[in-house]
CSV table of C-alpha atoms in Angstrom, one decimal:
chain,number,residue,atom,x,y,z
A,815,PRO,CA,20.3,35.8,35.6
A,816,LEU,CA,22.8,33.3,33.6
A,817,ALA,CA,20.6,30.9,31.7
A,818,PRO,CA,20.7,27.1,32.4
A,819,GLY,CA,23.5,25.7,30.5
A,820,GLN,CA,25.9,28.4,30.9
A,821,VAL,CA,25.1,28.0,34.8
A,822,GLU,CA,27.0,24.4,33.8
A,823,TYR,CA,29.8,25.7,31.8
A,824,GLN,CA,30.8,28.2,34.6
A,825,LEU,CA,30.3,24.7,37.5
A,826,ALA,CA,32.5,22.5,35.4
A,827,HIS,CA,35.4,24.9,34.1
A,828,GLY,CA,36.1,26.1,37.8
A,829,GLU,CA,36.1,22.9,39.6
A,830,ALA,CA,33.3,24.3,42.1
A,831,ARG,CA,32.9,22.0,44.7
A,832,GLY,CA,30.4,23.7,46.4
A,833,LEU,CA,26.7,25.9,45.7
A,834,ILE,CA,25.3,28.0,47.0
A,835,VAL,CA,22.3,28.9,46.0
A,836,SER,CA,18.3,31.1,47.3
A,837,GLY,CA,16.0,29.5,46.7
A,838,GLN,CA,14.6,26.6,44.5
A,839,GLU,CA,14.2,28.6,41.4
A,840,GLN,CA,18.5,29.2,41.3
A,841,ALA,CA,18.3,24.9,42.2
A,842,ASP,CA,16.4,24.2,39.3
A,843,LYS,CA,18.8,25.4,36.4
A,844,VAL,CA,21.4,23.2,37.8
A,845,LEU,CA,20.2,19.8,38.8
A,846,PRO,CA,18.8,18.6,35.9
A,847,ARG,CA,22.4,18.9,34.5
A,848,LEU,CA,24.2,16.8,37.6
A,849,PRO,CA,25.6,14.5,35.2
A,850,ALA,CA,27.6,16.7,33.6
A,851,LEU,CA,29.0,18.0,36.6
A,852,PRO,CA,30.4,14.9,38.6
A,853,GLY,CA,33.0,17.1,41.0
A,854,LEU,CA,29.8,19.2,42.5
A,855,GLU,CA,29.4,17.5,45.5
A,856,PHE,CA,27.4,19.6,48.1
A,857,LEU,CA,24.4,23.1,47.5
A,858,ILE,CA,23.8,25.3,50.3
A,859,SER,CA,19.9,26.8,50.3
A,860,PHE,CA,19.0,29.9,51.6
A,861,ASP,CA,15.4,29.4,52.1
A,862,PRO,CA,14.5,25.1,52.0
A,863,VAL,CA,14.7,23.9,49.0
A,864,ASP,CA,14.4,20.0,47.4
A,865,VAL,CA,16.9,18.4,45.6
A,866,ALA,CA,15.1,15.0,45.2
A,867,GLY,CA,18.1,13.6,47.3
A,868,LYS,CA,20.2,14.6,43.8
A,869,LEU,CA,22.7,16.1,45.5
A,870,PRO,CA,24.2,16.8,49.6
A,871,HIS,CA,21.9,19.8,50.9
A,872,LEU,CA,21.8,21.9,53.3
A,873,THR,CA,20.1,25.5,54.3
A,874,TRP,CA,22.1,28.4,55.1
A,875,ASP,CA,20.7,28.7,58.1
A,876,ALA,CA,21.5,24.5,59.3
A,877,LEU,CA,25.4,25.2,57.8
A,878,LEU,CA,25.6,27.9,60.3
A,879,GLY,CA,24.7,25.8,63.6
A,880,ARG,CA,27.1,23.2,62.3
A,881,GLY,CA,29.6,26.0,62.2
A,882,ARG,CA,28.5,26.6,66.2
A,883,GLN,CA,29.1,23.4,66.9
A,884,LEU,CA,32.9,23.0,65.5
A,885,GLY,CA,34.2,25.7,68.6
A,886,ALA,CA,37.6,26.4,69.1
A,887,GLU,CA,38.9,23.6,67.4
A,888,GLY,CA,37.2,24.8,63.5
A,889,LEU,CA,37.6,28.5,64.3
A,890,GLY,CA,41.4,27.3,64.5
A,891,ARG,CA,41.2,25.9,61.4
A,892,VAL,CA,40.1,28.1,59.5
A,893,LEU,CA,42.3,31.0,61.5
A,894,LEU,CA,45.8,28.6,59.5
A,895,ARG,CA,44.2,28.7,56.9
A,896,GLU,CA,43.7,32.2,56.5
A,897,ASP,CA,46.8,32.5,57.7
A,898,ALA,CA,48.1,30.9,54.4
A,899,LEU,CA,46.8,33.2,52.4
A,900,GLY,CA,48.6,36.6,50.9
A,901,ARG,CA,47.7,39.4,48.4
A,902,ASP,CA,49.1,37.1,45.2
A,903,SER,CA,46.4,34.7,46.3
A,904,LEU,CA,43.4,33.8,44.3
A,905,ALA,CA,40.4,35.3,46.1
A,906,THR,CA,38.1,35.2,42.3
A,907,LEU,CA,36.3,33.7,39.6
A,908,ILE,CA,34.6,35.5,37.5
A,909,TYR,CA,33.8,34.7,34.1
A,910,THR,CA,33.7,37.5,30.6
A,911,SER,CA,31.7,36.8,27.8
A,912,GLY,CA,34.3,36.3,25.5
A,913,THR,CA,34.3,37.5,21.9
A,914,THR,CA,35.8,34.8,20.2
A,915,GLY,CA,34.5,31.6,22.4
A,916,PRO,CA,32.9,29.8,25.4
A,917,PRO,CA,34.1,32.5,28.4
A,918,LYS,CA,36.7,32.6,30.0
A,919,GLY,CA,37.6,32.6,34.0
A,920,VAL,CA,39.2,35.4,35.7
A,921,MET,CA,40.9,35.5,38.6
A,922,LEU,CA,41.2,38.2,41.1
A,923,SER,CA,43.7,37.8,44.4
A,924,HIS,CA,43.7,39.5,47.0
A,925,GLY,CA,45.7,41.8,46.0
A,926,ASN,CA,43.7,42.9,43.2
A,927,LEU,CA,40.1,43.6,45.3
A,928,LEU,CA,42.3,45.6,48.1
A,929,SER,CA,44.4,48.0,46.0
A,930,ASN,CA,41.0,48.9,43.9
A,931,ALA,CA,38.9,49.5,46.4
A,932,GLU,CA,41.7,51.4,48.8
A,933,GLU,CA,42.1,53.9,45.8
A,934,VAL,CA,39.0,54.2,45.1
A,935,ARG,CA,38.0,55.2,48.5
A,936,ALA,CA,40.7,57.2,48.8
A,937,ILE,CA,39.1,59.2,45.6
A,938,VAL,CA,35.3,58.9,47.3
A,939,GLU,CA,35.5,60.3,50.0
A,940,VAL,CA,33.4,57.0,51.3
A,941,GLY,CA,33.7,57.4,55.3
A,942,PRO,CA,31.8,56.4,58.0
A,943,ASP,CA,28.8,58.2,57.5
A,944,ASP,CA,27.8,57.4,54.1
A,945,PHE,CA,24.8,55.0,53.6
A,946,SER,CA,24.7,53.5,49.8
A,947,LEU,CA,21.9,51.6,48.3
A,948,SER,CA,22.9,48.5,46.9
A,949,TRP,CA,20.9,46.8,43.9
A,950,LEU,CA,23.6,45.7,41.0
A,951,PRO,CA,24.1,41.6,40.9
A,952,PHE,CA,27.6,40.6,43.3
A,953,SER,CA,28.3,38.0,40.3
A,954,HIS,CA,29.5,40.9,38.2
A,955,ILE,CA,33.2,43.0,39.9
A,956,TYR,CA,31.5,46.7,40.4
A,957,ALA,CA,28.8,45.9,42.2
A,958,ARG,CA,31.5,44.0,44.5
A,959,THR,CA,34.2,46.7,44.8
A,960,LEU,CA,31.8,49.7,44.4
A,961,ASP,CA,29.6,48.4,47.0
A,962,HIS,CA,30.4,45.8,48.8
A,963,TYR,CA,34.1,45.7,49.9
A,964,LEU,CA,33.9,49.8,49.7
A,965,ALA,CA,31.4,50.2,52.2
A,966,HIS,CA,33.9,47.3,54.5
A,967,LEU,CA,36.6,50.0,54.0
A,968,ALA,CA,35.7,52.8,55.4
A,969,GLY,CA,32.9,51.6,58.2
A,970,GLY,CA,30.3,52.4,55.6
A,971,LEU,CA,26.5,51.2,55.4
A,972,THR,CA,24.3,49.8,52.2
A,973,PHE,CA,21.1,49.0,52.0
A,974,LEU,CA,20.5,46.0,49.9
A,975,ALA,CA,18.0,46.6,47.4
A,976,ARG,CA,14.5,43.6,47.7
A,977,SER,CA,14.9,43.4,44.1
A,978,ARG,CA,15.4,45.5,41.2
A,979,ASP,CA,11.8,46.6,40.7
A,980,THR,CA,11.5,47.7,44.3
A,981,VAL,CA,14.7,50.5,43.8
A,982,VAL,CA,13.1,53.3,43.8
A,983,ALA,CA,10.8,52.5,47.2
A,984,ASP,CA,13.2,51.3,49.0
A,985,LEU,CA,15.5,55.0,47.9
A,986,ALA,CA,12.7,56.2,49.4
A,987,GLU,CA,13.5,54.4,52.4
A,988,ALA,CA,17.6,54.0,52.3
A,989,ARG,CA,17.6,57.8,51.7
A,990,PRO,CA,21.5,57.1,50.8
A,991,THR,CA,24.4,59.6,50.9
A,992,MET,CA,25.7,57.6,47.2
A,993,MET,CA,24.8,55.4,45.0
A,994,ASN,CA,26.3,53.1,42.7
A,995,ALA,CA,24.5,51.9,39.0
A,996,VAL,CA,24.3,51.7,35.1
A,997,PRO,CA,23.8,53.6,32.6
A,998,ARG,CA,20.4,52.2,32.2
A,999,PHE,CA,19.4,53.7,35.4
A,1000,TYR,CA,20.1,56.9,35.4
A,1001,GLU,CA,18.8,56.6,31.6
A,1002,LYS,CA,15.2,56.6,32.8
A,1003,VAL,CA,14.7,58.4,35.5
A,1004,TRP,CA,16.1,61.0,33.3
A,1005,SER,CA,13.6,60.0,30.6
A,1006,LEU,CA,10.6,61.1,33.7
A,1007,VAL,CA,12.1,64.6,34.6
A,1008,GLU,CA,13.2,65.2,30.5
A,1009,ALA,CA,10.6,66.8,29.6
A,1010,LEU,CA,10.2,69.9,33.4
A,1011,PRO,CA,11.6,72.7,33.7
A,1012,PRO,CA,14.8,73.2,34.3
A,1013,GLU,CA,14.3,74.8,37.9
A,1014,GLU,CA,11.5,71.5,38.5
A,1015,ARG,CA,14.1,69.0,37.8
A,1016,GLY,CA,16.1,68.9,39.7
A,1017,ARG,CA,13.5,69.1,42.6
A,1018,ARG,CA,11.4,65.7,41.2
A,1019,LEU,CA,15.4,64.3,41.1
A,1020,ARG,CA,16.3,64.7,45.4
A,1021,GLY,CA,13.1,63.9,45.7
A,1022,LEU,CA,13.7,59.7,44.0
A,1023,PHE,CA,17.2,60.1,45.5
A,1024,GLY,CA,16.3,61.5,48.6
A,1025,PRO,CA,17.6,64.3,51.1
A,1026,ARG,CA,21.2,63.0,52.0
A,1027,LEU,CA,22.7,62.4,48.3
A,1028,ARG,CA,25.5,63.5,47.9
A,1029,VAL,CA,26.7,61.5,44.8
A,1030,LEU,CA,26.4,59.1,42.3
A,1031,TYR,CA,28.3,56.8,40.3
A,1032,SER,CA,27.3,55.3,37.1
A,1033,GLY,CA,29.7,52.8,35.5
A,1034,GLY,CA,29.4,49.4,33.6
A,1035,ALA,CA,28.6,50.4,29.9
A,1036,PRO,CA,29.2,53.9,28.0
A,1037,LEU,CA,27.1,56.6,29.9
A,1038,PRO,CA,25.3,59.3,27.3
A,1039,ARG,CA,26.7,62.0,27.6
A,1040,HIS,CA,22.9,64.5,28.1
A,1041,VAL,CA,22.1,62.3,30.6
A,1042,CYS,CA,25.8,63.3,32.9
A,1043,ALA,CA,25.0,66.6,31.3
A,1044,GLY,CA,21.9,67.0,32.7
A,1045,PHE,CA,22.1,65.6,36.5
A,1046,HIS,CA,24.6,67.7,36.5
A,1047,ASP,CA,22.2,70.8,35.6
A,1048,ALA,CA,19.9,69.6,38.1
A,1049,GLY,CA,22.9,69.7,40.9
A,1050,LEU,CA,23.3,66.2,41.5
A,1051,PRO,CA,26.4,65.7,40.5
A,1052,LEU,CA,26.9,62.3,37.9
A,1053,LEU,CA,30.0,60.6,37.7
A,1054,GLU,CA,31.2,58.2,35.2
A,1055,GLY,CA,34.0,56.0,35.5
A,1056,TYR,CA,36.0,53.0,32.9
A,1057,GLY,CA,37.7,49.7,34.2
A,1058,LEU,CA,36.7,46.0,33.7
A,1059,THR,CA,36.6,42.4,35.0
A,1060,GLU,CA,40.2,41.4,34.8
A,1061,SER,CA,41.1,45.2,35.4
A,1062,SER,CA,39.0,44.3,39.6
A,1063,PRO,CA,37.4,46.9,37.8
A,1064,THR,CA,38.2,50.8,38.5
A,1065,ILE,CA,40.9,51.5,36.5
A,1066,SER,CA,39.3,55.3,35.6
A,1067,PHE,CA,36.9,58.0,37.6
A,1068,ASN,CA,35.8,61.4,37.3
A,1069,ARG,CA,35.8,63.5,41.2
A,1070,ILE,CA,33.7,65.6,42.4
A,1071,GLU,CA,36.7,68.5,42.6
A,1072,ARG,CA,37.5,67.6,39.8
A,1073,PHE,CA,35.2,66.3,36.3
A,1074,LYS,CA,34.6,66.6,32.3
A,1075,ILE,CA,31.4,65.3,31.2
A,1076,GLY,CA,32.1,63.1,28.7
A,1077,THR,CA,35.1,61.3,30.1
A,1078,VAL,CA,35.9,58.2,32.2
A,1079,GLY,CA,38.1,60.1,34.8
A,1080,LEU,CA,41.8,60.2,35.2
A,1081,ALA,CA,43.7,57.5,36.4
A,1082,ILE,CA,42.8,56.4,39.8
A,1083,PRO,CA,46.1,56.5,42.1
A,1084,GLY,CA,48.9,53.1,41.6
A,1085,VAL,CA,47.7,52.2,37.7
A,1086,GLU,CA,48.8,53.3,34.5
A,1087,VAL,CA,46.8,54.3,31.8
A,1088,LYS,CA,48.9,54.2,28.0
A,1089,ILE,CA,47.1,54.3,24.2
A,1090,ALA,CA,49.2,52.3,22.2
A,1091,ASP,CA,49.6,52.8,18.8
A,1092,ASP,CA,46.5,51.0,17.6
A,1093,GLY,CA,44.1,53.7,20.0
A,1094,GLU,CA,44.2,50.3,22.1
A,1095,ILE,CA,43.6,51.9,26.5
A,1096,LEU,CA,46.6,49.4,28.1
A,1097,THR,CA,46.7,50.2,32.0
A,1098,ARG,CA,50.1,48.6,34.7
A,1099,GLY,CA,49.6,47.6,38.6
A,1100,PRO,CA,48.3,46.2,41.0
A,1101,HIS,CA,44.9,46.1,40.0
A,1102,VAL,CA,45.9,43.7,36.6
A,1103,MET,CA,44.0,39.8,36.8
A,1104,LEU,CA,46.2,37.0,38.1
A,1105,GLY,CA,45.5,35.8,34.3
A,1106,TYR,CA,42.6,33.1,33.2
A,1107,TRP,CA,41.4,30.1,34.7
A,1108,LYS,CA,43.5,27.5,32.9
A,1109,ASP,CA,44.1,30.1,29.9
A,1110,PRO,CA,47.5,30.2,30.0
A,1111,GLU,CA,47.9,31.5,25.9
A,1112,ALA,CA,44.9,34.1,26.4
A,1113,THR,CA,46.7,35.5,29.2
A,1114,ARG,CA,49.9,35.6,27.3
A,1115,ARG,CA,47.9,37.5,25.1
A,1116,ALA,CA,45.7,40.0,26.9
A,1117,ILE,CA,49.1,40.7,29.7
A,1118,VAL,CA,51.9,42.0,27.6
A,1119,ASP,CA,55.4,43.2,29.9
A,1120,GLY,CA,52.6,44.0,32.5
A,1121,TRP,CA,50.2,45.9,30.3
A,1122,LEU,CA,47.6,44.4,30.3
A,1123,HIS,CA,45.7,44.7,27.3
A,1124,THR,CA,41.4,45.9,27.3
A,1125,GLY,CA,40.5,45.7,23.6
A,1126,ASP,CA,39.0,49.5,24.6
A,1127,LEU,CA,40.0,52.0,22.2
A,1128,GLY,CA,41.1,56.1,23.8
A,1129,ARG,CA,42.7,59.1,24.5
A,1130,LEU,CA,43.9,60.8,27.0
A,1131,ASP,CA,44.2,64.1,27.2
A,1132,GLU,CA,46.5,67.3,28.3
A,1133,GLU,CA,45.8,66.7,30.9
A,1134,GLY,CA,44.7,62.6,31.9
A,1135,PHE,CA,41.8,62.4,31.0
A,1136,LEU,CA,40.1,59.6,29.0
A,1137,THR,CA,37.9,58.8,26.8
A,1138,ILE,CA,36.2,55.9,25.3
A,1139,THR,CA,36.4,56.1,21.5
A,1140,GLY,CA,35.2,52.1,21.2
A,1141,ARG,CA,35.8,48.6,21.3
A,1142,LYS,CA,39.1,46.8,19.6
A,1143,LYS,CA,36.9,44.2,19.6
A,1144,ASP,CA,32.7,43.3,18.7
A,1145,LEU,CA,31.7,43.6,22.7
A,1146,ILE,CA,28.5,44.6,22.3
A,1147,ILE,CA,27.9,46.0,26.7
A,1148,THR,CA,24.1,47.5,26.6
A,1149,SER,CA,22.7,50.8,28.5
A,1150,GLY,CA,22.1,48.1,31.2
A,1151,GLY,CA,25.9,46.4,32.2
A,1152,ASN,CA,25.7,43.3,29.5
A,1153,ASN,CA,28.0,42.2,28.7
A,1154,ILE,CA,27.6,40.7,25.6
A,1155,ALA,CA,29.6,39.1,22.5
A,1156,PRO,CA,27.9,39.2,19.2
A,1157,SER,CA,29.8,35.7,17.5
A,1158,GLU,CA,27.9,34.0,20.4
A,1159,LEU,CA,24.3,34.6,19.2
A,1160,GLU,CA,24.9,35.2,15.8
A,1161,ARG,CA,26.3,31.2,15.0
A,1162,LEU,CA,22.9,30.7,17.0
A,1163,LEU,CA,21.1,32.7,15.3
A,1164,LEU,CA,22.7,31.4,11.6
A,1165,ALA,CA,22.3,27.3,13.5
A,1166,ASP,CA,18.7,27.8,11.7
A,1167,PRO,CA,18.5,27.2,8.0
A,1168,LEU,CA,16.4,29.8,7.0
A,1169,ILE,CA,19.0,32.4,8.5
A,1170,ASP,CA,22.1,32.8,5.7
A,1171,GLN,CA,23.7,36.1,7.9
A,1172,VAL,CA,23.1,38.2,10.5
A,1173,VAL,CA,24.4,41.3,12.4
A,1174,LEU,CA,24.1,42.4,16.0
A,1175,TYR,CA,23.5,45.8,17.0
A,1176,GLY,CA,22.7,47.8,20.6
A,1177,ASP,CA,26.0,49.0,22.2
A,1178,GLY,CA,24.7,51.9,24.7
A,1179,LYS,CA,21.2,50.6,23.9
A,1180,PRO,CA,18.7,49.1,26.1
A,1181,PHE,CA,18.2,45.8,24.4
A,1182,VAL,CA,20.1,43.7,21.9
A,1183,SER,CA,18.2,44.1,17.9
A,1184,ALA,CA,19.9,42.3,14.9
A,1185,LEU,CA,20.3,42.5,10.9
A,1186,ILE,CA,19.0,39.6,9.3
A,1187,VAL,CA,19.5,38.6,6.0
A,1188,PRO,CA,17.4,34.8,5.2
A,1189,ASN,CA,17.1,32.5,3.2
A,1190,LEU,CA,15.3,34.1,0.2
A,1191,GLU,CA,14.9,31.0,-1.1
A,1192,GLY,CA,13.7,29.2,1.8
A,1193,LEU,CA,11.9,32.3,2.8
A,1194,ARG,CA,10.2,32.7,-0.8
A,1195,ALA,CA,9.1,28.8,0.0
A,1196,GLU,CA,7.4,30.7,3.3
A,1197,ALA,CA,5.3,33.0,1.9
A,1198,ARG,CA,3.9,30.5,-1.4
A,1199,ALA,CA,2.0,28.1,2.8
A,1200,LEU,CA,1.2,31.7,4.3
A,1201,GLY,CA,-0.7,32.5,1.3
A,1202,CYS,CA,1.5,35.8,1.1
A,1203,ALA,CA,3.8,37.6,-1.2
A,1204,LEU,CA,7.4,39.5,0.1
A,1205,GLU,CA,7.0,43.5,0.7
A,1206,PHE,CA,9.3,45.2,-0.2
A,1207,ASP,CA,10.4,48.4,2.4
A,1208,GLY,CA,13.5,49.5,0.2
A,1209,GLU,CA,15.8,47.0,0.9
A,1210,LEU,CA,13.8,45.7,4.1
A,1211,ILE,CA,10.7,43.2,3.3
A,1212,ALA,CA,8.0,43.9,5.1
A,1213,THR,CA,5.9,41.5,5.8
A,1214,PRO,CA,4.5,41.3,8.9
A,1215,ALA,CA,3.0,37.7,8.3
A,1216,LEU,CA,6.9,36.6,7.4
A,1217,LEU,CA,7.9,38.6,10.3
A,1218,ASP,CA,6.5,36.8,13.0
A,1219,PHE,CA,7.2,33.9,11.0
A,1220,LEU,CA,10.9,34.4,12.0
A,1221,ALA,CA,10.4,36.2,14.9
A,1222,ALA,CA,8.8,33.0,16.3
A,1223,ARG,CA,11.6,31.2,15.7
A,1224,VAL,CA,14.2,33.6,16.6
A,1225,GLU,CA,12.5,33.7,20.3
A,1226,ARG,CA,13.0,30.1,20.5
A,1227,ARG,CA,16.6,30.1,20.4
A,1228,MET,CA,16.8,32.6,21.8
A,1229,GLN,CA,15.1,30.8,25.1
A,1230,ALA,CA,19.3,28.9,25.2
A,1231,VAL,CA,21.3,32.3,25.8
A,1232,SER,CA,20.2,34.6,29.2
A,1233,LYS,CA,17.2,37.6,29.4
A,1234,PRO,CA,19.8,40.7,28.4
A,1235,GLU,CA,21.1,38.1,26.0
A,1236,ARG,CA,18.9,37.8,24.3
A,1237,VAL,CA,17.6,39.7,19.9
A,1238,LYS,CA,14.7,41.5,20.7
A,1239,ALA,CA,13.3,43.2,17.5
A,1240,PHE,CA,14.9,42.5,14.4
A,1241,LEU,CA,15.6,44.1,10.3
A,1242,LEU,CA,14.6,41.3,7.6
A,1243,LEU,CA,16.8,42.5,4.3
A,1244,GLY,CA,15.8,41.9,0.8
A,1245,ARG,CA,19.8,41.3,0.0
A,1246,PRO,CA,23.2,39.0,0.5
A,1247,PHE,CA,25.2,41.8,2.0
A,1248,SER,CA,28.5,41.9,-0.3
A,1249,VAL,CA,31.6,42.3,-1.6
A,1250,GLU,CA,30.6,45.0,-4.1
A,1251,ALA,CA,28.7,47.1,-0.9
A,1252,GLU,CA,31.5,47.1,0.4
A,1253,GLU,CA,30.2,45.5,3.3
A,1254,LEU,CA,31.7,41.4,3.4
A,1255,THR,CA,36.2,41.2,2.6
A,1256,PRO,CA,37.2,39.2,-0.1
A,1257,THR,CA,37.7,36.0,2.0
A,1258,GLN,CA,33.7,36.3,2.7
A,1259,LYS,CA,34.2,38.3,6.4
A,1260,VAL,CA,31.9,40.2,7.1
A,1261,ARG,CA,32.7,43.8,7.9
A,1262,ARG,CA,30.3,44.6,10.7
A,1263,ALA,CA,31.3,48.2,10.6
A,1264,GLU,CA,29.6,49.1,7.9
A,1265,ILE,CA,27.6,47.5,8.0
A,1266,LEU,CA,26.1,48.8,11.3
A,1267,ASN,CA,27.1,51.9,9.5
A,1268,LYS,CA,25.5,51.4,7.3
A,1269,PHE,CA,21.8,50.6,8.5
A,1270,ARG,CA,22.2,52.5,12.2
A,1271,ASP,CA,19.2,55.0,11.2
A,1272,ARG,CA,17.1,52.1,10.8
A,1273,LEU,CA,18.5,49.6,13.6
A,1274,ASP,CA,18.5,53.0,15.8
A,1275,ALA,CA,13.8,53.2,14.9
A,1276,LEU,CA,14.3,50.2,16.9
A,1277,TYR,CA,14.3,51.7,20.2
A,1278,MET,CA,11.4,55.0,19.4
A,1279,GLU,CA,8.5,54.5,21.0
A,1280,LYS,CA,6.8,53.1,18.2
A,1281,PRO,CA,8.8,50.7,15.9
A,1282,PRO,CA,8.6,51.4,12.4
A,1283,ALA,CA,7.0,48.1,10.7
A,1284,THR,CA,9.6,46.5,8.6
A,1285,SER,CA,10.7,45.5,12.3
A,1286,TRP,CA,9.7,42.8,14.8
A,1287,GLU,CA,10.0,43.5,17.9
A,1288,MET,CA,9.2,41.6,21.2
A,1289,ARG,CA,8.3,44.1,23.7
A,1290,GLU,CA,7.6,42.3,27.0
A,1291,GLU,CA,11.0,42.6,27.7
A,1292,VAL,CA,12.2,45.3,26.4
A,1293,SER,CA,12.7,47.4,29.9
A,1294,ASP,CA,14.5,44.2,31.5
A,1295,THR,CA,17.8,46.6,31.9
A,1296,HIS,CA,19.8,43.2,34.8
A,1297,PRO,CA,23.0,43.8,33.6
């Protein structure tokens, strides 16, 4: 879910004229911000909402009724507009997190979407007898292509989960033949059976997914190798793929008949993949976006001579299997598939006068954590006011009262962003980053990789069942896996 400010940005930047919402909760994100959205002309809602006369409003049922009243003349106008469209026509704008600034609107054409769905269909061999359960949000291209467009092309049936909290119950009802999900879902499922005897794991997993299941697919974030291997050993093929919004999204996929655990598979038909001299993954083909909405300079940087620069690092083996080894960009992708630009969140935290330096962590993890360097002079003043002293565990500050005090400030600042983006745990470092410790460049730029490598063990401990006393953790939100 997006925070109200993010909704406002996308509506304004995308020049939206209309908005469709499910109900009052989503409408309330927009109604107070209408003065900043002069181009918004109407609102459609599935459930009745109170717009307080601020915007022309129709329910979905009322909209359908108006359409029926237009009759043949109205249908003719629609068909004329439809005939004017081609494969190169803009189909959708999907906003993705930027690493160095505001989110970018990715322009995808009808041809982008069709070609990607057509080629994926050939790989996954989906047909009219297939059933899938969809629970990922359609604001992401992964869910649109793998759950929605694919089913339309193949004539298969897609069940929509009632909510992310009812997925297990909905599985029992839908009994799908195939399913797409993010790694965090499979991690949670595997944690339920990992301690069981090997022969029992398969039975439990089959009981969860149902007797018709033939294959599971994972995308949106790196899939832990042990989870993938565990599902395979239990008799449930779990196949990992790779892509990004700018590539509509699929670039590569493992196949049932040809896969390698630990890789993201082979390039799909019609898609070229190569590795640049610096290790960056480049791709070319009909899946590459039209560009970034109202940002020609970013488009020129991203697409060079037809090759999309993904920002990811990888390697191709002799058989063409692609392995992701890292990212040139600093984008954090949690195990729930949430793309999070750390620079924006870090700037938000650094606006607090008690925080001098910060580095975020969380790639492949269930939530975002942070290593924070406080303003030590200010923190000592707060310690005196609280009647406590700075206590240390090695280099980390371990005073409970100070951790709680700073936690409240962090938590308040995190209200400005969506829940998956929020820092939910942190460590407090009792010294500043330095050039001498190889944590800063000579020009005082943070060396993110060096810092994370140095403190990785302490940061990883934040994700344990019982985190260390030197940390603060917002336990009630740790289970949030919504992409």
